[in-house]
PDB file of C-alpha atoms in Angstrom:
ATOM      1  CA  MET A   1     -49.077  31.723  26.055  1.00 54.00           C
ATOM      2  CA  SER A   2     -50.590  28.250  25.890  1.00 58.00           C
ATOM      3  CA  ARG A   3     -50.368  25.782  28.748  1.00 59.00           C
ATOM      4  CA  ARG A   4     -49.668  22.182  28.028  1.00 55.00           C
ATOM      5  CA  GLY A   5     -51.061  19.525  30.326  1.00 55.00           C
ATOM      6  CA  PHE A   6     -48.969  17.044  32.251  1.00 56.00           C
ATOM      7  CA  ALA A   7     -47.015  14.834  29.815  1.00 58.00           C
ATOM      8  CA  ALA A   8     -48.489  16.625  26.808  1.00 61.00           C
ATOM      9  CA  ARG A   9     -46.197  16.836  23.814  1.00 56.00           C
ATOM     10  CA  PRO A  10     -46.330  19.270  20.933  1.00 60.00           C
ATOM     11  CA  GLY A  11     -47.338  17.890  17.559  1.00 67.00           C
ATOM     12  CA  ASP A  12     -43.894  18.658  16.101  1.00 69.00           C
ATOM     13  CA  ALA A  13     -41.268  16.197  17.397  1.00 64.00           C
ATOM     14  CA  GLU A  14     -38.351  18.562  16.682  1.00 68.00           C
ATOM     15  CA  THR A  15     -39.933  21.258  18.848  1.00 67.00           C
ATOM     16  CA  TRP A  16     -40.442  18.775  21.665  1.00 60.00           C
ATOM     17  CA  ILE A  17     -36.870  17.473  21.468  1.00 60.00           C
ATOM     18  CA  LYS A  18     -35.342  20.975  21.439  1.00 63.00           C
ATOM     19  CA  THR A  19     -37.518  22.302  24.278  1.00 62.00           C
ATOM     20  CA  PRO A  20     -35.332  22.796  27.358  1.00 63.00           C
ATOM     21  CA  GLU A  21     -36.339  20.907  30.471  1.00 60.00           C
ATOM     22  CA  ALA A  22     -37.086  22.936  33.569  1.00 58.00           C
ATOM     23  CA  ARG A  23     -35.347  21.374  36.556  1.00 56.00           C
ATOM     24  CA  PRO A  24     -36.209  23.075  39.811  1.00 55.00           C
ATOM     25  CA  GLY A  25     -33.241  23.500  42.113  1.00 55.00           C
ATOM     26  CA  ARG A  26     -30.800  22.201  39.517  1.00 57.00           C
ATOM     27  CA  GLU A  27     -28.867  24.550  37.298  1.00 59.00           C
ATOM     28  CA  ALA A  28     -26.442  23.654  34.546  1.00 58.00           C
ATOM     29  CA  PRO A  29     -23.030  25.322  34.639  1.00 62.00           C
ATOM     30  CA  GLU A  30     -22.840  28.659  32.843  1.00 61.00           C
ATOM     31  CA  GLY A  31     -22.820  28.123  29.085  1.00 57.00           C
ATOM     32  CA  ALA A  32     -23.607  24.395  29.324  1.00 67.00           C
ATOM     33  CA  PHE A  33     -25.891  22.905  26.711  1.00 66.00           C
ATOM     34  CA  THR A  34     -28.132  19.997  27.577  1.00 75.00           C
ATOM     35  CA  ALA A  35     -29.984  17.753  25.156  1.00 81.00           C
ATOM     36  CA  ARG A  36     -32.405  14.877  25.523  1.00 82.00           C
ATOM     37  CA  LEU A  37     -31.199  11.447  24.414  1.00 87.00           C
ATOM     38  CA  THR A  38     -33.857   8.872  23.628  1.00 90.00           C
ATOM     39  CA  ILE A  39     -33.013   5.175  23.423  1.00 91.00           C
ATOM     40  CA  ASP A  40     -35.114   2.043  23.104  1.00 93.00           C
ATOM     41  CA  VAL A  41     -34.679  -0.577  25.810  1.00 93.00           C
ATOM     42  CA  THR A  42     -36.641  -3.671  26.679  1.00 95.00           C
ATOM     43  CA  PRO A  43     -39.020  -3.494  29.643  1.00 94.00           C
ATOM     44  CA  ASP A  44     -36.654  -5.835  31.517  1.00 95.00           C
ATOM     45  CA  GLN A  45     -33.653  -3.545  30.890  1.00 95.00           C
ATOM     46  CA  ARG A  46     -35.667  -0.525  31.983  1.00 95.00           C
ATOM     47  CA  ALA A  47     -36.641  -2.255  35.215  1.00 95.00           C
ATOM     48  CA  ARG A  48     -33.032  -3.246  35.973  1.00 95.00           C
ATOM     49  CA  ILE A  49     -31.809   0.292  35.293  1.00 95.00           C
ATOM     50  CA  LYS A  50     -34.468   1.822  37.556  1.00 95.00           C
ATOM     51  CA  ILE A  51     -33.754  -0.660  40.360  1.00 95.00           C
ATOM     52  CA  ALA A  52     -29.998  -0.020  40.137  1.00 94.00           C
ATOM     53  CA  ALA A  53     -30.541   3.741  40.324  1.00 94.00           C
ATOM     54  CA  PHE A  54     -32.897   3.378  43.294  1.00 94.00           C
ATOM     55  CA  GLN A  55     -30.430   1.145  45.143  1.00 95.00           C
ATOM     56  CA  ARG A  56     -27.684   3.716  44.568  1.00 94.00           C
ATOM     57  CA  GLY A  57     -29.903   6.560  45.725  1.00 94.00           C
ATOM     58  CA  VAL A  58     -29.663   8.511  42.475  1.00 94.00           C
ATOM     59  CA  THR A  59     -31.950   9.304  39.588  1.00 93.00           C
ATOM     60  CA  VAL A  60     -31.783   7.226  36.426  1.00 93.00           C
ATOM     61  CA  ALA A  61     -30.744  10.344  34.496  1.00 91.00           C
ATOM     62  CA  ASP A  62     -27.855  11.128  36.866  1.00 92.00           C
ATOM     63  CA  MET A  63     -26.684   7.510  36.886  1.00 94.00           C
ATOM     64  CA  LEU A  64     -26.694   7.326  33.085  1.00 93.00           C
ATOM     65  CA  ARG A  65     -24.945  10.716  32.751  1.00 90.00           C
ATOM     66  CA  ASP A  66     -22.152   9.432  35.008  1.00 93.00           C
ATOM     67  CA  LEU A  67     -21.917   6.195  33.002  1.00 94.00           C
ATOM     68  CA  LEU A  68     -21.733   8.053  29.693  1.00 93.00           C
ATOM     69  CA  GLY A  69     -19.192  10.483  31.149  1.00 92.00           C
ATOM     70  CA  ARG A  70     -16.916   7.590  32.148  1.00 94.00           C
ATOM     71  CA  GLU A  71     -17.301   5.793  28.831  1.00 95.00           C
ATOM     72  CA  PHE A  72     -16.931   8.926  26.692  1.00 92.00           C
ATOM     73  CA  PRO A  73     -14.662  11.384  28.525  1.00 92.00           C
ATOM     74  CA  PRO A  74     -14.022  14.808  26.992  1.00 88.00           C
ATOM     75  CA  ALA A  75     -11.142  14.951  24.547  1.00 85.00           C
ATOM     76  CA  PRO A  76      -7.970  16.635  25.884  1.00 85.00           C
ATOM     77  CA  GLU A  77      -7.496  20.289  24.888  1.00 80.00           C
ATOM     78  CA  GLY A  78      -6.281  20.568  21.305  1.00 71.00           C
ATOM     79  CA  ASP A  79      -7.387  17.047  20.303  1.00 66.00           C
ATOM     80  CA  THR A  80     -10.170  16.701  17.806  1.00 62.00           C
ATOM     81  CA  PRO A  81     -12.095  13.470  17.441  1.00 58.00           C
TER      82      PRO A  81
END
């Protein structure tokens, strides 16, 4: 078993993307699948997003998950996109 250092990434991007994140004290619902989403934003956008999350008392990830959940709600049972 090899140990990677803090913020070290494997040489293969696909392996890095598909590697599950360990979140202490936070468990996904049974059978839930999580995936990393990477987007490019300007430094100014990043700063505004981080400030908004801090002011709301949440993490950036949680705030963006809520935003995406509101904008893209699950399809009703039986509907296919």
